Short mmCIF file of C-alpha atoms and ligand atoms in Angstrom, two decimals:
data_model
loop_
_atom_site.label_atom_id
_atom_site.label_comp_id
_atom_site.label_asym_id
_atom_site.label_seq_id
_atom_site.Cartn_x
_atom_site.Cartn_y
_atom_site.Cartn_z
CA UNK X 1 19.28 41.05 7.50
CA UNK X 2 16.87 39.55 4.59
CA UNK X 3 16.77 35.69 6.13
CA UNK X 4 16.49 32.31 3.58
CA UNK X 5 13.26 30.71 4.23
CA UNK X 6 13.87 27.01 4.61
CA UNK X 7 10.16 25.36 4.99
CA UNK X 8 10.88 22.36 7.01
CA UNK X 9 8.19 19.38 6.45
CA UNK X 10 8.44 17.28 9.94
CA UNK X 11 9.20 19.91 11.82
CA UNK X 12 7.30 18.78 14.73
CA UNK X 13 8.77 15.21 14.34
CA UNK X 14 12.70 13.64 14.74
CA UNK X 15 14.62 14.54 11.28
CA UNK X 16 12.98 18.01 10.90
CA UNK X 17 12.88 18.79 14.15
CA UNK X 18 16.93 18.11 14.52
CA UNK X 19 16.75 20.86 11.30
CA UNK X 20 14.37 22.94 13.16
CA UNK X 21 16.86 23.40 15.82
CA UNK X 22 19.68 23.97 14.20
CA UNK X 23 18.04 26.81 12.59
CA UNK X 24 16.57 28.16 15.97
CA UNK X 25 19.67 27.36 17.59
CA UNK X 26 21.81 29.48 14.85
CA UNK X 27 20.43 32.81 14.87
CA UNK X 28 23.22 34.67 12.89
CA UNK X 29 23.02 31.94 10.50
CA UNK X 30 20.89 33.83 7.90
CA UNK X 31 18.28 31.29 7.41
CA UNK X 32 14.44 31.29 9.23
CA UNK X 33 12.52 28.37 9.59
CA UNK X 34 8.93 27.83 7.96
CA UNK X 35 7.81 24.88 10.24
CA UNK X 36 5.38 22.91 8.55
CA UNK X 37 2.44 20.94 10.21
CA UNK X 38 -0.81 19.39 9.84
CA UNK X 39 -2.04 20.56 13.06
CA UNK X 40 -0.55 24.17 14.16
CA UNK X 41 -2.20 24.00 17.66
CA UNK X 42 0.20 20.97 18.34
CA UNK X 43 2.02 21.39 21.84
CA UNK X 44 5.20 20.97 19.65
CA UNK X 45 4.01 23.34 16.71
CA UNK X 46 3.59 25.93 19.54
CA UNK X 47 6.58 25.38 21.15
CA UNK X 48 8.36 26.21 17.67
CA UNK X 49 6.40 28.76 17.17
CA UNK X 50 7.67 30.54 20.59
CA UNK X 51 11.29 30.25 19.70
CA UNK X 52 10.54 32.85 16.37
CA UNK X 53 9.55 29.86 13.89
CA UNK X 54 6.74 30.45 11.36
CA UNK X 55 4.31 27.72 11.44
CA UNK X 56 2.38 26.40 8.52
CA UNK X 57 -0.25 24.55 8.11
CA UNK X 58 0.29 21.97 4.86
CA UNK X 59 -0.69 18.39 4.47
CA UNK X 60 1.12 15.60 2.35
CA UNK X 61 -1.89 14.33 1.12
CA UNK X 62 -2.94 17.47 -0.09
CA UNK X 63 -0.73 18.96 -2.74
CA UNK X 64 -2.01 22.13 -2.83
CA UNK X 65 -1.51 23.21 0.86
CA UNK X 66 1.59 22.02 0.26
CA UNK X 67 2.60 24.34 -2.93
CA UNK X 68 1.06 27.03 -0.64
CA UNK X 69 3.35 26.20 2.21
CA UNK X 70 6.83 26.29 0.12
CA UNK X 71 5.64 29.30 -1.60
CA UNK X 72 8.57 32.06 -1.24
CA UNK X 73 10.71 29.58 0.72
CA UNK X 74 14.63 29.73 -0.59
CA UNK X 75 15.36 26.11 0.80
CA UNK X 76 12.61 23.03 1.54
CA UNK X 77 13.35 20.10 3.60
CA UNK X 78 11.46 16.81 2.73
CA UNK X 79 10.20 13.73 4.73
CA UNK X 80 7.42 11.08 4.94
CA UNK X 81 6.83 9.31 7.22
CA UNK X 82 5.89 5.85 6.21
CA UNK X 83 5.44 4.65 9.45
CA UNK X 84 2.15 6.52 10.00
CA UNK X 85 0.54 4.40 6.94
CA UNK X 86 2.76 1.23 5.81
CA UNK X 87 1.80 2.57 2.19
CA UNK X 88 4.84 2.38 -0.47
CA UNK X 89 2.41 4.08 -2.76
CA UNK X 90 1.13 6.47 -0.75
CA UNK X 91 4.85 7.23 0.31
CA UNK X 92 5.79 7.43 -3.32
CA UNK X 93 3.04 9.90 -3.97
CA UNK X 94 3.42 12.13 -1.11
CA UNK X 95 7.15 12.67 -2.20
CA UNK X 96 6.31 13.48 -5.81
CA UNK X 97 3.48 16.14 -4.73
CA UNK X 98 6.93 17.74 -2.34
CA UNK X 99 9.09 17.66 -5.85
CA UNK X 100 6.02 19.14 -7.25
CA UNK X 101 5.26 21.74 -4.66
CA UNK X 102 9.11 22.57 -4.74
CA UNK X 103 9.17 22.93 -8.79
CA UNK X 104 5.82 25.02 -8.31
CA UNK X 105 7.42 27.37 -5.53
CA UNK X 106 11.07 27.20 -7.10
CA UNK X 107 13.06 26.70 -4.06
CA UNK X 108 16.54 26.88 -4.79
CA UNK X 109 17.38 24.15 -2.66
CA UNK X 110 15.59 21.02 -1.42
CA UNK X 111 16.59 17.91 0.36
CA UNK X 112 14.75 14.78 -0.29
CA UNK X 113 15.03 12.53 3.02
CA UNK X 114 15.17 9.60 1.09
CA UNK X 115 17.09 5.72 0.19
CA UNK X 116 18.34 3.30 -1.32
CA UNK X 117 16.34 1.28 -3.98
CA UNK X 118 17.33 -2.00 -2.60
CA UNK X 119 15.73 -3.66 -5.87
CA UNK X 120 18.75 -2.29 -8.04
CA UNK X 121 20.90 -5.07 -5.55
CA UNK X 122 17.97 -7.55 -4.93
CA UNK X 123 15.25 -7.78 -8.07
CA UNK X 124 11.61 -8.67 -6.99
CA UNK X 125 12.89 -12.27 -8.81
CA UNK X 126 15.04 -12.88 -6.06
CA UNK X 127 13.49 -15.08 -3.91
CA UNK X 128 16.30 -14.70 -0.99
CA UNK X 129 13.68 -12.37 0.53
CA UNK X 130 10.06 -12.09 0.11
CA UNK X 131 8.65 -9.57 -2.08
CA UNK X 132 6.41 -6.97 -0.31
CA UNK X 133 2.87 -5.53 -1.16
CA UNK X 134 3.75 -6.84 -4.60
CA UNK X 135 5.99 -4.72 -5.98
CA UNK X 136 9.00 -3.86 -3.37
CA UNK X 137 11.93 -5.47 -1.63
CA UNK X 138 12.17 -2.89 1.61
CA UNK X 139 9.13 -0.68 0.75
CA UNK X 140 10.18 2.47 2.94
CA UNK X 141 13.19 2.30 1.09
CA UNK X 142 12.36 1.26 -2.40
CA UNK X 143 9.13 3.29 -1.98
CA UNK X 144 11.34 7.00 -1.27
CA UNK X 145 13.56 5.91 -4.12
CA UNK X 146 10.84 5.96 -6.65
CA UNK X 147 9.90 9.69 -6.16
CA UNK X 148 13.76 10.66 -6.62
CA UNK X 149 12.88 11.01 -10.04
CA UNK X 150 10.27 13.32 -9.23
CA UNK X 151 13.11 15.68 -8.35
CA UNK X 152 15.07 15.25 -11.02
CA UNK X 153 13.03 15.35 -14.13
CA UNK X 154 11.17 18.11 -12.81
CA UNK X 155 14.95 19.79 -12.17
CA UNK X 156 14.41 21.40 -8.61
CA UNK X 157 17.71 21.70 -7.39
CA UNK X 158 17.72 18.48 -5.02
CA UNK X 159 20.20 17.65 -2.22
CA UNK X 160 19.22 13.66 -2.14
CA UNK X 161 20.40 12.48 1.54
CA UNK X 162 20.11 9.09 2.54
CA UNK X 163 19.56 8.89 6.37
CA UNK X 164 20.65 5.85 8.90
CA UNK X 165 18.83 4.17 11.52
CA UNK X 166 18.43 5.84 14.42
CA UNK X 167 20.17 5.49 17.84
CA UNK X 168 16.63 6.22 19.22
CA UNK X 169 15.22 3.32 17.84
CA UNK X 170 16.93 1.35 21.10
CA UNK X 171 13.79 3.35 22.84
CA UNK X 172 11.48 4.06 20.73
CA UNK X 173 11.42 1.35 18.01
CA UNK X 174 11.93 -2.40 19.97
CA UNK X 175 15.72 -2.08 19.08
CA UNK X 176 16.91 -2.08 22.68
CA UNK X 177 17.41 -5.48 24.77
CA UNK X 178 15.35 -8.60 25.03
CA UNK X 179 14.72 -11.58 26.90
CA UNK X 180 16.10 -14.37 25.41
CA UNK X 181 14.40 -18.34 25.73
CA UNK X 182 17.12 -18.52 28.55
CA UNK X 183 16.68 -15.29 30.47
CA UNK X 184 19.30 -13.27 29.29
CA UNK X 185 19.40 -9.68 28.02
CA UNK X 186 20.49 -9.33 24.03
CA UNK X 187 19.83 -6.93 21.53
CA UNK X 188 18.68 -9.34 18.58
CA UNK X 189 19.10 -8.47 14.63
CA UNK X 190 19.73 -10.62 11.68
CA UNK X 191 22.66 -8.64 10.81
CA UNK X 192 25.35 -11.39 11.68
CA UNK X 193 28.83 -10.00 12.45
CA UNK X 194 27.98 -6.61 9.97
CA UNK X 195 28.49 -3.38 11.08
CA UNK X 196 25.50 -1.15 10.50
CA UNK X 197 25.43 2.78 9.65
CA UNK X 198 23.52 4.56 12.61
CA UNK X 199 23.11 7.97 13.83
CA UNK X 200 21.35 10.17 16.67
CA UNK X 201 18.48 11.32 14.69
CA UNK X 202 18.99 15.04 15.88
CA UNK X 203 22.37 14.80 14.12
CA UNK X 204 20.31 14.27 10.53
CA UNK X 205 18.93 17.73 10.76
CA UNK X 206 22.56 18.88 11.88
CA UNK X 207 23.87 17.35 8.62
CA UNK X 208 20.69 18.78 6.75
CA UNK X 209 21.67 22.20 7.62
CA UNK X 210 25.20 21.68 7.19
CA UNK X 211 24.17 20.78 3.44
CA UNK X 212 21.92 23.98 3.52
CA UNK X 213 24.91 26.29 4.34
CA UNK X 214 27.09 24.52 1.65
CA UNK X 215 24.38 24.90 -0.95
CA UNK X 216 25.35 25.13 -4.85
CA UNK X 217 28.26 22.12 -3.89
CA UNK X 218 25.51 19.59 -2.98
CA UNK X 219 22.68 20.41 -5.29
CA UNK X 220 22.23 17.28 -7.26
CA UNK X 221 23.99 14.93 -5.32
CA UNK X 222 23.73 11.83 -2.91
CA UNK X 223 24.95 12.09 0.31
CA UNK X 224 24.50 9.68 3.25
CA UNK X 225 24.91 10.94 6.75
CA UNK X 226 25.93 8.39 9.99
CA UNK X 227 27.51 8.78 13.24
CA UNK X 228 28.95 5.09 13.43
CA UNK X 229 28.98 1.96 11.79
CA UNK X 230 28.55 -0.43 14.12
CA UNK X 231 28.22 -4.19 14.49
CA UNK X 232 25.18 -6.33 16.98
CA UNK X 233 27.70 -7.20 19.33
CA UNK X 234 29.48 -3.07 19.49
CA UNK X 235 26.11 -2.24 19.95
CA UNK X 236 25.47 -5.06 22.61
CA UNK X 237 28.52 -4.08 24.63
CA UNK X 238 28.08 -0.23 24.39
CA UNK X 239 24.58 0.06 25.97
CA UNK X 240 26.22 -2.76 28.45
CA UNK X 241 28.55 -0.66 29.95
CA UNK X 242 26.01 2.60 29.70
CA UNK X 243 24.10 0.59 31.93
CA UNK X 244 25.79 -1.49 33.92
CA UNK X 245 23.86 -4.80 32.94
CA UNK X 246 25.03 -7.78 30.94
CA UNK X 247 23.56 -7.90 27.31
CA UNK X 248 24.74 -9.97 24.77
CA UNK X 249 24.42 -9.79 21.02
CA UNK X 250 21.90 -12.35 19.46
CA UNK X 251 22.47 -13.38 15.73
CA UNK X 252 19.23 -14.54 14.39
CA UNK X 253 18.33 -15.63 10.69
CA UNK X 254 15.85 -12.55 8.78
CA UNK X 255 13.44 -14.95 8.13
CA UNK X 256 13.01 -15.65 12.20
CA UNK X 257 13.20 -11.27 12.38
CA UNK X 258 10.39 -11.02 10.04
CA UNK X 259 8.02 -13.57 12.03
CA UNK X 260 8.69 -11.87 14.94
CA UNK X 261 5.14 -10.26 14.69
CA UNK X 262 5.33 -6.15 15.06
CA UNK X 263 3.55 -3.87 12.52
CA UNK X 264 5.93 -3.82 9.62
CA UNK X 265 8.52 -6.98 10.83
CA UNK X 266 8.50 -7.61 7.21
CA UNK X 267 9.70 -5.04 5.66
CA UNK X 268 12.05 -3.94 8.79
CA UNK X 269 13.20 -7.79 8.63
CA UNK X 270 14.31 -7.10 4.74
CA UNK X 271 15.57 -4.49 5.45
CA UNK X 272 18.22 -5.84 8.13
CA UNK X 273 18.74 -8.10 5.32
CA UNK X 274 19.57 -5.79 2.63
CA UNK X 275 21.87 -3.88 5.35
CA UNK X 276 23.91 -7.31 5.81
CA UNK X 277 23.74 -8.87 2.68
CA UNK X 278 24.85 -5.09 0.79
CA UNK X 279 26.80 -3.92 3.50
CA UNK X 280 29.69 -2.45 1.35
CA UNK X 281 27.26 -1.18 -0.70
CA UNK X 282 25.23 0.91 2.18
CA UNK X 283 28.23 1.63 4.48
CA UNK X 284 30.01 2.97 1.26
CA UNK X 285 27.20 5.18 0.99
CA UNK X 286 27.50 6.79 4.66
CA UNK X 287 30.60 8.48 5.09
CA UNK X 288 31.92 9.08 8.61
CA UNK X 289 33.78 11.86 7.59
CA UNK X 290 31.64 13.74 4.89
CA UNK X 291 28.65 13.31 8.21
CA UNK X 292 31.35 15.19 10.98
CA UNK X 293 32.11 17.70 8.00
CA UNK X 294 28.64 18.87 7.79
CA UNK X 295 27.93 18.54 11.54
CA UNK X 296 30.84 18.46 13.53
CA UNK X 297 28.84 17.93 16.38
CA UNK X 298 28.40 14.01 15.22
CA UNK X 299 27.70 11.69 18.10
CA UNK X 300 28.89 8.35 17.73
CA UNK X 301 27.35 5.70 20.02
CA UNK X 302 28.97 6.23 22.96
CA UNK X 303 28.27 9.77 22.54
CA UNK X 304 24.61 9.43 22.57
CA UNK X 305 24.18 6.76 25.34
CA UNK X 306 25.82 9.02 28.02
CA UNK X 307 22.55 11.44 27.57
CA UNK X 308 20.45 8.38 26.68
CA UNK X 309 20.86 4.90 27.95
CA UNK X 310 18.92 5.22 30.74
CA UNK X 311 15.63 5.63 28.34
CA UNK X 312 16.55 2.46 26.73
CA UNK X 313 13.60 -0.02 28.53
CA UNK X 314 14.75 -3.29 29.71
CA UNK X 315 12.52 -6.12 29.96
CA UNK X 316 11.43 -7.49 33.29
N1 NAP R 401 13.48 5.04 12.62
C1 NAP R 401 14.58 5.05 11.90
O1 NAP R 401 15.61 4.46 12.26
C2 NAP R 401 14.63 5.77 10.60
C3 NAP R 401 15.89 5.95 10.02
C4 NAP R 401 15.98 6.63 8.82
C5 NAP R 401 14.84 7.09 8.19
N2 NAP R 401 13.62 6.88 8.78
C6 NAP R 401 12.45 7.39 8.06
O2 NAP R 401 12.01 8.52 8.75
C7 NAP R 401 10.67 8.80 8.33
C8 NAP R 401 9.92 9.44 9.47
O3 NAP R 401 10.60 10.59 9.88
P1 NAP R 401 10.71 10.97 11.42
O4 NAP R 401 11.32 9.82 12.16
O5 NAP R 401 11.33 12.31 11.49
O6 NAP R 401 9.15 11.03 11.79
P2 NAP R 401 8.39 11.29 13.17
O7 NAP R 401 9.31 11.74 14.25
O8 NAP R 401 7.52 10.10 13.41
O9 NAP R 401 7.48 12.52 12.77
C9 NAP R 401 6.69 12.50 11.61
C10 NAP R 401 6.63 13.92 11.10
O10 NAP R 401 6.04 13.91 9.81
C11 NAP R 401 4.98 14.82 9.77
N3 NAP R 401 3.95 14.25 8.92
C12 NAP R 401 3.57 12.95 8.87
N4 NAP R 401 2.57 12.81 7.98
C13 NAP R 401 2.31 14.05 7.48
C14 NAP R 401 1.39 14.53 6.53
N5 NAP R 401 0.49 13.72 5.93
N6 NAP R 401 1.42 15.83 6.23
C15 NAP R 401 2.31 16.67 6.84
N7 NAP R 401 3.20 16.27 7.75
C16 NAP R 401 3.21 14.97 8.06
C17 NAP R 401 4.51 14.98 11.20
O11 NAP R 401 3.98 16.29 11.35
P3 NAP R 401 2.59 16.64 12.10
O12 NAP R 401 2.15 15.42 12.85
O13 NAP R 401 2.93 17.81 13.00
O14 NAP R 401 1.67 17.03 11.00
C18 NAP R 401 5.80 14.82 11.99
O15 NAP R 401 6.48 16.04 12.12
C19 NAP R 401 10.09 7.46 7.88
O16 NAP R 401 9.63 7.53 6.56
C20 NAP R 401 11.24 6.47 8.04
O17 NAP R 401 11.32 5.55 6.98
C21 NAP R 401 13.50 6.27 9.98
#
């Protein structure tokens, strides 16, 4: 059988490698993955590599490996990773050179991992939260939005798919419990009583390959993917009972969040904002339903701590 080349950028990381999987994982499926990687020789390249994928070596920041990489690829799947370089512009540019390279290589189908721009709800005028290396609201949001028209005036055939924070994020990303002044255990956000969209980031590249297998249906449109919507204090009582300690749910104002001092707090801090303050804006955008349709594997949070919780780190 002739197999669909779908070049996966961030294979070796959380949303492609989720998409990575499911392609390993569904070997009648009639697609192969093309995993793409800066550094081939990667324990994680290799270890895709063993399980049949073809590994490619392409870098964001250089357009031309990157045309070379999608070259005869039917479907591309596209991330940055803005964490890596805290760069809205260099974000912005790294996703127009993957509209480029997709145009160049005419893939009939990409996905842009991308977002909202939060400045259509909050203009860089208003001063409710602090504008960000001049020109953004929540720059790893505002900063994937701006190469969405990449896509489209250049017409590649674009599945645009707005992603949720991650479950993981309670180990990997300071989201899990802290010590409050008084010695308690709380998970802290500004996000008052709102519920948020989140999602087990393995389930994105689920929903990414559900979209693949749809095809025509979602080229051109916006789709947001999330296991659950739920609120500080769900959250607080969930990875409670996962782990058998009391942990409250902290309310705190976004201007304390952003003080509090980690690489990017700002923009992370605005963020939680813009999740609170346009919550029926952003939970309207991540359907439950249209997430378990793609992947019916969905894990809410419940689902995910019974594997998980007991990687969340507590604080002495
Ligand atoms: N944390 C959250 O809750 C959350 C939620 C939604 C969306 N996001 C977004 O997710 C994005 C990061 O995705 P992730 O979490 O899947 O990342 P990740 O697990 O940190 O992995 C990053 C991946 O990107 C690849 N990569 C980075 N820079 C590259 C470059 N210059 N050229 C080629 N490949 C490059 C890396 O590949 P190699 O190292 O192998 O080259 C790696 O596979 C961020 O932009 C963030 O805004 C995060």
């Amino acid at each position: 059988m002739d197999r669909k080349i779908i070049a996966v950028v961030g294979a070796t990381g959380a949303q492609g490698g989720g998409l990575a999987r499911a392609i390993l994982n569904d070997k009648d499926g009639g697609f192969a993955l093309r995993a793409i990687t800066r550094n081939p020789d990667s324990e994680k390249a290799r270890a895709l590599a063993a399980q049949g994928a073809e590994v490619v070596k392409a870098d964001l920041d250089d357009p031309a490996s990157l045309e070379a990489a999608f070259e005869g690829a039917y479907g591309a799947f596209c991330v940055t990773n803005f964490w890596e370089h805290f760069s809205g512009e260099k974000e912005t540019a790294q996703g127009r050179s993957l509209a480029r390279a997709a145009k160049k290589a005419g893939v009939k189908h990409a996905i842009w991992s991308t977002f909202e721009d939060t400045r259509d709800s909050i203009p860089l005028t208003d001063d409710r939260m602090p504008t960000l290396q001049g020109k953004y609201k929540v720059a790893h949001f505002d900063a994937k939005a701006e190469a969405d028209a990449a896509f489209r005036e250049l017409g590649v055939p674009t599945t645009f798919l707005y992603t949720s924070g991650y479950f993981e994020n309670f180990i990997y990303f300071g989201w899990g419990p802290q010590k409050t002044p008084d010695g308690q255990l709380a998970m802290v956000f500004p996000l008052d009583d709102v519920k948020m969209p989140m999602i087990a980031v393995e389930d994105i590249g689920k929903c990414a390959y559900g979209i693949f297998k749809r095809g025509e249906e979602y080229i051109g449109r916006t789709v947001g993917v999330a296991g659950e919507h739920v609120s500080g204090a769900e959250m607080a009582a969930a990875v409670s009972e996962a782990l058998g300690r009391k942990i409250g749910y902290q309310a705190v104002p976004a201007d304390m969040y952003r003080g509090f001092g980690f690489p990017g707090a700002d923009d992370v801090g605005n963020m939680f904002q813009f999740k609170r303050d346009f919550s029926t804006l952003y939970r309207g955008n991540r359907s439950l339903e249209e997430s378990r349709s793609l992947n019916p594997e969905l894990q809410t949070l419940k689902d995910w701590l019974k594997e998980n919780a007991a990687a969340i780190p507590l604080p002495e």
